[in-house]
XYZ file of C-alpha atoms in Angstrom:
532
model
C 99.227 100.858 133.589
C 96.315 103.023 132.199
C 96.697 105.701 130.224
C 96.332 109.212 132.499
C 96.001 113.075 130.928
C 96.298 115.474 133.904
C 95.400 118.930 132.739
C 95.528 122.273 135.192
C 95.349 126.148 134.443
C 94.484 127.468 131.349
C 93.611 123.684 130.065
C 90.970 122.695 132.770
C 88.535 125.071 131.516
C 88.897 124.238 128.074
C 88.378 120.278 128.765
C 85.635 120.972 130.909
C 84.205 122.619 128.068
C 85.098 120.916 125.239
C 85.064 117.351 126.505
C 81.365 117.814 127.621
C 80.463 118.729 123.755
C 82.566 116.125 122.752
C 80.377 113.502 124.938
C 77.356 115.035 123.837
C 78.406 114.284 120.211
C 78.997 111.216 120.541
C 82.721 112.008 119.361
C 84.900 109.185 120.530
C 81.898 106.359 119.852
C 82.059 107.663 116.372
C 85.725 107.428 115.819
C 85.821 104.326 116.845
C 83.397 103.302 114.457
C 85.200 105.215 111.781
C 82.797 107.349 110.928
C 84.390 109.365 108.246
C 81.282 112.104 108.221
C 82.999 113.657 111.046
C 85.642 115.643 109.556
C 82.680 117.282 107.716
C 81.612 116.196 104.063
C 85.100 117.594 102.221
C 86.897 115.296 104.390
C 84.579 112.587 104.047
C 86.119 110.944 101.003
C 89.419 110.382 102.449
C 88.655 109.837 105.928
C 87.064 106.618 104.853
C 89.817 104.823 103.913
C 92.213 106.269 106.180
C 90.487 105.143 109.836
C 91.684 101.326 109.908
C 93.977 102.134 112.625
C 90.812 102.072 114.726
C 91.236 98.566 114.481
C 95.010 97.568 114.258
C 95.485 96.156 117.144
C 93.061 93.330 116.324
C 93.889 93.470 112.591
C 98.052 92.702 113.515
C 97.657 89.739 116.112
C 98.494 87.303 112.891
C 101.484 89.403 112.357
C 103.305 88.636 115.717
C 104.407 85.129 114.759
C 105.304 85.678 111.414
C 107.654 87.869 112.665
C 109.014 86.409 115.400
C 109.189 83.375 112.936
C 111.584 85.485 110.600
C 113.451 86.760 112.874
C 114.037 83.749 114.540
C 115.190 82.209 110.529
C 117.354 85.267 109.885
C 119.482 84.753 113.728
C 119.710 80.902 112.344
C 121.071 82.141 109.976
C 123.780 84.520 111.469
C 121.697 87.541 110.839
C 120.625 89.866 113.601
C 121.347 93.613 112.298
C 118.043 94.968 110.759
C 118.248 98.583 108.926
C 115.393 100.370 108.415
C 115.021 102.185 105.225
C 111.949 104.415 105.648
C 110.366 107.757 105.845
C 108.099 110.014 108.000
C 105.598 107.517 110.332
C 107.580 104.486 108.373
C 110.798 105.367 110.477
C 109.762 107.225 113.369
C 107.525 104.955 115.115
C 109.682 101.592 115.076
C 112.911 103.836 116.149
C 110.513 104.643 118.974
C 109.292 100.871 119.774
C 113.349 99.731 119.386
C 114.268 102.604 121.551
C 112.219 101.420 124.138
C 112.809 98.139 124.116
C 116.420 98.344 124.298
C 117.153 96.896 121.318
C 119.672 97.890 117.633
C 117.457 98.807 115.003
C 119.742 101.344 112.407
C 117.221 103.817 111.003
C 118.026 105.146 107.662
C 115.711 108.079 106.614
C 117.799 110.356 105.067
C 119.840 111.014 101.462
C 122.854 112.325 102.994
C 125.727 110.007 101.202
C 127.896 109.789 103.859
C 125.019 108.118 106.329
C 123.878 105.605 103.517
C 127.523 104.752 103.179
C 128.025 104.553 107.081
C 124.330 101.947 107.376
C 125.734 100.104 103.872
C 129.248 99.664 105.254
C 128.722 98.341 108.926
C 128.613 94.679 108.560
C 126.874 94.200 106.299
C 127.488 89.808 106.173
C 124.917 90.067 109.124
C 122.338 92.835 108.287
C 118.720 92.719 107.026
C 116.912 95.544 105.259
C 113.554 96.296 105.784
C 112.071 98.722 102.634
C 108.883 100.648 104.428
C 106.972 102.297 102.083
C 103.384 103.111 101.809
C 102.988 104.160 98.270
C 106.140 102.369 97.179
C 107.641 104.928 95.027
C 109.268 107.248 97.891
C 112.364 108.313 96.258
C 114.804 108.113 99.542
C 113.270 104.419 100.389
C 113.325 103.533 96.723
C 117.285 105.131 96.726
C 118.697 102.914 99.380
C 117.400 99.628 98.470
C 119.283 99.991 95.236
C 122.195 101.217 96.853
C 121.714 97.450 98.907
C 120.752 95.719 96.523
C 123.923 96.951 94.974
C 125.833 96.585 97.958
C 124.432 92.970 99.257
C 125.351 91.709 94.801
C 128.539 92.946 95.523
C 129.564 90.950 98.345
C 127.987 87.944 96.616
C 124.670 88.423 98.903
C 121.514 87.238 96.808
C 119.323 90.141 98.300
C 116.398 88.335 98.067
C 117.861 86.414 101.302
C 118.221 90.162 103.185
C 115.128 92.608 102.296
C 112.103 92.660 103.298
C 109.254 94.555 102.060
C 106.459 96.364 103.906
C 104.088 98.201 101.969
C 100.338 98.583 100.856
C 99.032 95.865 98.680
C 98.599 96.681 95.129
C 101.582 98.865 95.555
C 104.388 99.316 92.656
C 106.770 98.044 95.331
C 104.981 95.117 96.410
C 105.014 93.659 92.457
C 108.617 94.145 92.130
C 109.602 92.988 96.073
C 107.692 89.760 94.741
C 109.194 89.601 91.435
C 112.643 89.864 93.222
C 111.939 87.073 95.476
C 111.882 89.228 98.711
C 109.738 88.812 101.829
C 106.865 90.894 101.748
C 104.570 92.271 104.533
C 101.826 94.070 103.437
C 99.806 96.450 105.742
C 96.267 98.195 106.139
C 96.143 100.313 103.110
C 93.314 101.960 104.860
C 95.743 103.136 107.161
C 97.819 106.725 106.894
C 101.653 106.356 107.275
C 101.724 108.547 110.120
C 98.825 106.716 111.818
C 100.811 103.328 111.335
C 102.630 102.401 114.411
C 100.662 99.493 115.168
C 100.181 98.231 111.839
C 103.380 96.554 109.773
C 105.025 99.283 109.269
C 105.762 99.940 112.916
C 105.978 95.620 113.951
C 107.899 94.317 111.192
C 110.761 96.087 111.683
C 110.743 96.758 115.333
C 109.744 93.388 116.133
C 112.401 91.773 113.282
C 114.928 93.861 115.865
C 113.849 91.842 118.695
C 111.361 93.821 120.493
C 108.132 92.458 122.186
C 105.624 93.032 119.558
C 103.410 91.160 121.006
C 103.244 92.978 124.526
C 102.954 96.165 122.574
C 99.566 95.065 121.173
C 98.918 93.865 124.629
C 99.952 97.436 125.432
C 97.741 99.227 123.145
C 94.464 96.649 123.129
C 94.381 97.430 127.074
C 93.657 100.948 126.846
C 91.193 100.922 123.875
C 87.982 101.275 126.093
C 89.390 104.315 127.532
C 89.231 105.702 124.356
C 86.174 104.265 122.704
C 83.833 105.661 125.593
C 82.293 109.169 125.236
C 82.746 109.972 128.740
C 84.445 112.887 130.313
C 86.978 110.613 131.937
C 88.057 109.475 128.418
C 91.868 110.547 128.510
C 91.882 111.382 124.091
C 88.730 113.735 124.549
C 91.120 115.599 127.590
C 94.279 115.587 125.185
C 92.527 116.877 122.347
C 90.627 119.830 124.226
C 93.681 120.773 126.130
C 95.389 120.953 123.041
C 93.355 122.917 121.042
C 90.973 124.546 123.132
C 91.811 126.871 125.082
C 91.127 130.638 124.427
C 93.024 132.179 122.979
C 94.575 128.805 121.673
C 98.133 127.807 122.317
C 99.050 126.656 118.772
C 102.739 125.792 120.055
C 102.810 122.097 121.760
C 106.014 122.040 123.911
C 106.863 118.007 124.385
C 108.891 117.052 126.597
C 110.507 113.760 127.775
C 110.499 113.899 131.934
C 111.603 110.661 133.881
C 109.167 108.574 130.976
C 110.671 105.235 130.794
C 109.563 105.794 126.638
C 112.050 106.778 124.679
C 111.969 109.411 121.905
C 107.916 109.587 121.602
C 108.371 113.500 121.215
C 109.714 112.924 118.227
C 106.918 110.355 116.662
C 104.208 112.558 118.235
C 105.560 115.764 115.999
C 105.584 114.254 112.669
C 101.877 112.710 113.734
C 100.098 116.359 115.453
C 102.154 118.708 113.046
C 101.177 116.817 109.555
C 97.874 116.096 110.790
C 96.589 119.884 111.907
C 98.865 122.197 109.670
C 96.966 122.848 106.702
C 94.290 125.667 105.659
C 96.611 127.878 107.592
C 96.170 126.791 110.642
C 97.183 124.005 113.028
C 99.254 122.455 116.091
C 103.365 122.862 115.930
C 104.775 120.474 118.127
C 108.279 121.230 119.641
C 110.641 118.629 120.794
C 112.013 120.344 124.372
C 114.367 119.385 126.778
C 113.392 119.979 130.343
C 115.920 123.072 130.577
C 115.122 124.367 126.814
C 114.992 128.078 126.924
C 111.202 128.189 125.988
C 110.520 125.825 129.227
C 111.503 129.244 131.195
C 110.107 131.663 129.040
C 106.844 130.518 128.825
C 105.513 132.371 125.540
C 102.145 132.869 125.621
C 100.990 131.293 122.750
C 103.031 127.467 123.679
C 101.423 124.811 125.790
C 103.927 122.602 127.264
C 103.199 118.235 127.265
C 105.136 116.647 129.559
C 105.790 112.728 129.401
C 105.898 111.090 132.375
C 105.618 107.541 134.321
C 102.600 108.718 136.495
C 100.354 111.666 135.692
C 98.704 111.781 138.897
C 101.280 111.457 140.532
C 103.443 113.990 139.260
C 101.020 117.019 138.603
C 101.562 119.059 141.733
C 105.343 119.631 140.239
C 104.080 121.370 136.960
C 100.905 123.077 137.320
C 100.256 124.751 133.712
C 101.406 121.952 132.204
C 99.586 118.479 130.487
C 100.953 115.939 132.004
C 100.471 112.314 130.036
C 101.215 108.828 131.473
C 100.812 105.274 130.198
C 102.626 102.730 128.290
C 103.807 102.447 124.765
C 101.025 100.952 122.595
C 98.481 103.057 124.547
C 100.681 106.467 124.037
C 100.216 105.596 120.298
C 96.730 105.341 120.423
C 95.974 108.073 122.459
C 97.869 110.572 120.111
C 96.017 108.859 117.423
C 92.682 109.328 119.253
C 93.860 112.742 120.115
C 94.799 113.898 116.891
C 92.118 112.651 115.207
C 89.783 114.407 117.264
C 91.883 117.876 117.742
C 90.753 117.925 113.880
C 87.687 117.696 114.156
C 87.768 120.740 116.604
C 89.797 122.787 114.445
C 87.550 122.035 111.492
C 89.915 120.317 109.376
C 90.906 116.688 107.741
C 93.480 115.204 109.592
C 94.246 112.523 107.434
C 95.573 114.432 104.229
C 98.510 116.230 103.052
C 97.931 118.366 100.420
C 101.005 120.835 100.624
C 103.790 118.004 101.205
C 103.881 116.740 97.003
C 105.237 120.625 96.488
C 108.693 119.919 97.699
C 108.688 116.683 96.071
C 107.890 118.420 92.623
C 110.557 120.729 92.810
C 113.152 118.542 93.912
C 112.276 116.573 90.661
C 112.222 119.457 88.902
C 115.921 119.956 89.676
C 117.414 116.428 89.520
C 115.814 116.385 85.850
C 117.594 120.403 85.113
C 120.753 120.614 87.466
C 120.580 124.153 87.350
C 124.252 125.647 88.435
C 124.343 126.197 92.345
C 123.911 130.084 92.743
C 126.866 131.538 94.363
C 127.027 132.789 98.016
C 126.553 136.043 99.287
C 129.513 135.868 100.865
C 131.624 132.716 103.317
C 132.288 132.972 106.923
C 134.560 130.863 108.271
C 134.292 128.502 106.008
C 130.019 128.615 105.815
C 128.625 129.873 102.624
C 125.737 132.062 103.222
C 122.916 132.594 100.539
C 119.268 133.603 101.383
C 115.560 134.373 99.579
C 115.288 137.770 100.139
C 118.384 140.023 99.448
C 117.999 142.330 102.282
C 118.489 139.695 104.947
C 121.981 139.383 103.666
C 122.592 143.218 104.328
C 124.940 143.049 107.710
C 127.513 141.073 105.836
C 128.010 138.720 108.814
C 126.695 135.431 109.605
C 125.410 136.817 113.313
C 124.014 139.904 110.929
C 122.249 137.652 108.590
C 120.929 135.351 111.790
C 119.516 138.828 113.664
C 117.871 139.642 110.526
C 116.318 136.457 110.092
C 115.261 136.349 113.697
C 113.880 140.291 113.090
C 111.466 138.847 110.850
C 109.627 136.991 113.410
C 106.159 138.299 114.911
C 104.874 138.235 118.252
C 103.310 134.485 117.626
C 106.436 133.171 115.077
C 108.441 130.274 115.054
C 111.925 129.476 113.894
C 112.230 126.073 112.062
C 116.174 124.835 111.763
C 116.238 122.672 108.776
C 119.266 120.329 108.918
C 119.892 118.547 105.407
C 123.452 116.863 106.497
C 124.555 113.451 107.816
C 122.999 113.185 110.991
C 125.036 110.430 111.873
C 128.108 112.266 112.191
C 126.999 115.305 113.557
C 124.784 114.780 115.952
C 125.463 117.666 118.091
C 124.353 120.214 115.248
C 120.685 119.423 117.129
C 122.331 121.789 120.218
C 121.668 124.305 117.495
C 118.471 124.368 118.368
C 118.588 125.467 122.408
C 120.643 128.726 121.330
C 118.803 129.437 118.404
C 115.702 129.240 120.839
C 117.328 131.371 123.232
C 118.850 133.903 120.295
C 115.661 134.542 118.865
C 113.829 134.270 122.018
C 110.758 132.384 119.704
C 109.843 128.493 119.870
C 112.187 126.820 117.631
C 111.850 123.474 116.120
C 114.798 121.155 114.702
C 114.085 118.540 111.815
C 117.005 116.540 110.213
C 116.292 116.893 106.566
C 114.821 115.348 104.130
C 113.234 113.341 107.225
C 111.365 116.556 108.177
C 109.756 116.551 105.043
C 107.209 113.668 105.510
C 106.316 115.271 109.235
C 107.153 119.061 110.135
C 106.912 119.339 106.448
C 103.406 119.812 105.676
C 102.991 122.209 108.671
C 105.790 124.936 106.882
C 103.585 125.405 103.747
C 100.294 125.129 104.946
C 100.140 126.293 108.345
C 99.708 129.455 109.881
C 102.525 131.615 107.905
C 104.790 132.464 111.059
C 107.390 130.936 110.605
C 111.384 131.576 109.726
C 113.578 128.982 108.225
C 117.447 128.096 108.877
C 118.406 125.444 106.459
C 122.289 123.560 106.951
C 123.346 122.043 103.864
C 126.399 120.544 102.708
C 129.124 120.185 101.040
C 131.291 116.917 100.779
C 133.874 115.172 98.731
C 131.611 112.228 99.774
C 128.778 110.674 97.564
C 127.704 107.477 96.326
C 125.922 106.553 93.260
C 121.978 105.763 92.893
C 122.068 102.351 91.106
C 119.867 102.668 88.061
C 119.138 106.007 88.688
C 120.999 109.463 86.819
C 121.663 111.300 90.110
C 123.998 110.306 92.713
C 122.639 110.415 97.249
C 124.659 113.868 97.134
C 122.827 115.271 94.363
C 119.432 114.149 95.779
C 119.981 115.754 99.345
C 120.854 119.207 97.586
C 117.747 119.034 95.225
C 115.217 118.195 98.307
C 116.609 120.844 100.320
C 117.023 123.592 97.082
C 113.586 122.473 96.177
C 111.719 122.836 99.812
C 113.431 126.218 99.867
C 112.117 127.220 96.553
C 108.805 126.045 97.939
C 108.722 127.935 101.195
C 110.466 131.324 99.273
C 107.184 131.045 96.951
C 105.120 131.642 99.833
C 106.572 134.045 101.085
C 108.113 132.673 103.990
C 112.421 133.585 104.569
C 114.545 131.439 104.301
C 118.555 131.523 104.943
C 120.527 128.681 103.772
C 124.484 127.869 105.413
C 126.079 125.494 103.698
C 128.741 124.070 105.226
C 132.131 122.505 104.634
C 133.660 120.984 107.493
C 131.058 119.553 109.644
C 132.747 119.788 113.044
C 134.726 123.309 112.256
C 131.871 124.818 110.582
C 129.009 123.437 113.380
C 131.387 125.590 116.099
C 130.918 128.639 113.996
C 127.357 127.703 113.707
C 127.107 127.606 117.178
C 129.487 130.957 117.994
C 127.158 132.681 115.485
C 123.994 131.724 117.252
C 125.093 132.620 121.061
């Protein structure tokens, strides 16, 4: 299957526009040769050692069978449940290979107690855990292998039979993985995290799962001279000028799943566009849709809707305004690569960096080193507690008051962003939040399960465009676990990322209202009640 990008209405003028300058600059040519000059000379320094995913199909042939051979030792062995323990491009993109393929992979990216306890606690005689981490020292990843380590010890598990390690080489994790004794894979440092689906960091754990690695490559090394040639025809050049070209520009990307046999890419393809492009104020916010989300009916001006389909061509006469994209797996992740790559270049900015996500970070040190007491609410509604940044948002008294107000603050091109910092595991239907919210506040409205949001969506809050308006969901449990080795516990974690992003946003100006609640499926019906 190649990859097809069918484009009509507002979109065909700007690709045959853009595309044409694109060819003439020799833009695609160029990426694939990683040249880093393209981003413009302040981007030059880090776009040099962040293009190897040009070549990681190629580079991560040798991979395949060492994977397939560990897997195969670890089902000897009576071992065929892999957990994931990863953040940001680290989690999203091997959920999304797993997905596909059919097969159990238990992601972990989040601090929430209760859903370490729940990935700890489910057999664990016949799980694996794979560490991702690029830099090594992520505090979630670096958080639940103790609590395994701990957990494996316990059970009289030598962990260095269960974990395995993928990270950069040279990496504070890869020393102590090796000192441990634990399997490590490590991966293309010249590679970005969220530009690492092919690489080890999507494979090892996907393919350790039991999905067809190998085919994926096949997949993605298939489509590469689509996207190497500067030709108008190449389908990257299309995606890139329909996304950001048009005039005015649509700088909300509506994705949507339709009839794709892929699933879950809209949520890979958001962390990828939105911490790529949203910096310097500007940028691309991607917004996971359903086919009947309110917005698909609205239509706001300023959102450009992607739908993911099985054939492109095929298909367009259904949804004329729409992008329409088509192909299989591995080439999907290099087109968006391609894509997003280049949709920086257009918007004069470096796509590899991000310079506002260590902010959050910061402050949610900050407050695991000071505990500061937790303020007191403005007031509890059935059970919610209800605090916010700016005093007069609180005025009505009521939680539908306080969610009117919030919405009140949006402008004709705002966004709201629902910030979920709970156990995602067991609530699951707090994302249905997001279709009323969206049809409440009549805006686009994104969802992000926190602190996973963070290393995607994350980036885009602080340093794009300042529209938007920000719903955080904590809370609060009798549940927590301990951090082995560390003087905070998961709960206290969770409630310092999320205080601390809120601290970050409030700095900048941008409103934020924070519900806290205390019994998850009461408390999600007022949620929802509140939000009609």
């Amino acid at each position: 299957m190649t990859v097809s990008v069918h484009v009509s209405h507002a979109a065909q003028p700007a690709v045959d526009q853009v595309v044409a300058t694109l060819v003439g600059d020799l833009v695609a040519s160029r990426v694939t040769a990683a040249d880093s000059d393209l981003w413009g000379p302040d981007a030059a320094a880090e776009a040099a050692i962040r293009l190897g995913w040009v070549e990681a199909v190629s580079n991560s042939r040798p991979l395949v069978a060492e994977i397939v051979a560990l897997r195969d030792d670890l089902r000897a062995r009576g071992v065929d449940r892999i957990v994931l323990a990863g953040m940001g491009g680290s989690s999203l993109a091997p959920e999304v290979i797993a997905n596909t393929a059919g097969v159990p992979l238990t992601i972990l990216d989040s601090t929430a107690p209760a859903q370490v306890l729940r990935a700890i606690d489910d057999d664990l005689a016949r799980t694996a855990l794979v560490v991702s981490s690029k830099s090594g020292s992520t505090i979630e990843t670096d958080s639940q292998r103790r609590a395994f380590e701990a957990a494996f010890s316990d059970l009289g598990i030598d962990p260095a039979e269960r974990i395995i390690v993928v990270t950069d080489p040279g990496s504070p994790l890869e020393s102590s993985a090796r000192d441990a004794g634990y399997r490590v894979f490590t991966a293309d440092p010249n590679v970005g995290g969220r530009y690492s689906a092919l690489t080890a960091f999507g494979l090892v754990p996907a393919g350790l799962a039991g999905a067809d690695i190998g085919e994926l490559l096949d997949e993605a090394e298939a489509s590469l001279l689509q996207f190497a040639v500067d030709s108008s025809d190449n389908p990257a050049l299309r995606l890139a000028a329909a996304i950001v070209g048009t005039a005015p520009r649509h700088d909300k990307l509506g994705l949507i799943s339709d009839g794709t046999h892929i699933e879950g890419l809209p949520d890979w393809i958001e962390q990828l566009v939105a911490e790529s492009t949203g910096k310097a104020g500007t940028g691309i916010l991607p917004v996971v849709l359903l086919p009947v989300s309110p917005e698909v009916d609205a239509r706001p001006a300023d959102l450009q809707i992607v739908r993911l389909v099985d054939d492109a061509d095929e298909l367009h006469l259904r949804h004329q305004g729409d992008i329409l994209v088509s192909g299989t797996l591995g080439a999907q992740f290099l087109l968006w690569e391609y894509a997003t790559a280049i949709a920086g270049h257009l918007l004069g900015i470096n796509p590899f960096d991000q310079p506002d996500v260590e902010a959050a970070k910061t402050a949610a040190r900050g407050l695991l080193d000071a505990r500061p007491e937790v303020s007191a609410p403005a007031f509890i509604e059935e059970g919610i507690e209800v605090r916010a940044s700016d005093p007069a948002l609180l005025a009505a008294g009521t939680l539908a008051g306080v969610l009117d107000a919030l919405w009140a603050r949006l402008g004709a091109d705002g966004y709201v962003a629902i910030q979920a910092y709970v156990d995602r595991t067991g609530v699951p239907q707090l994302r249905g939040l997001r279709e009323m919210v969206a049809a409440d506040s009549g805006r686009p409205t994104t969802f992000g399960w926190g602190p996973r949001f963070l290393h995607s969506t994350g980036q885009y809050h602080k340093g794009g465009p300042a529209q938007g308006v920000y719903l955080q969901i904590t809370e609060r449990t009798d549940v927590d676990l301990e951090v082995p080795g560390r003087p905070f516990t998961f709960g206290q974690l969770i409630e310092a990322q999320a205080a601390g992003d809120a601290a970050v946003l409030s700095g900048l100006g941008r409103p934020v209202v924070t519900l806290t609640i205390t019994d998850a499926v009461d408390d999600v019906l007022a949620l929802f009640e509140a939000a009609q």
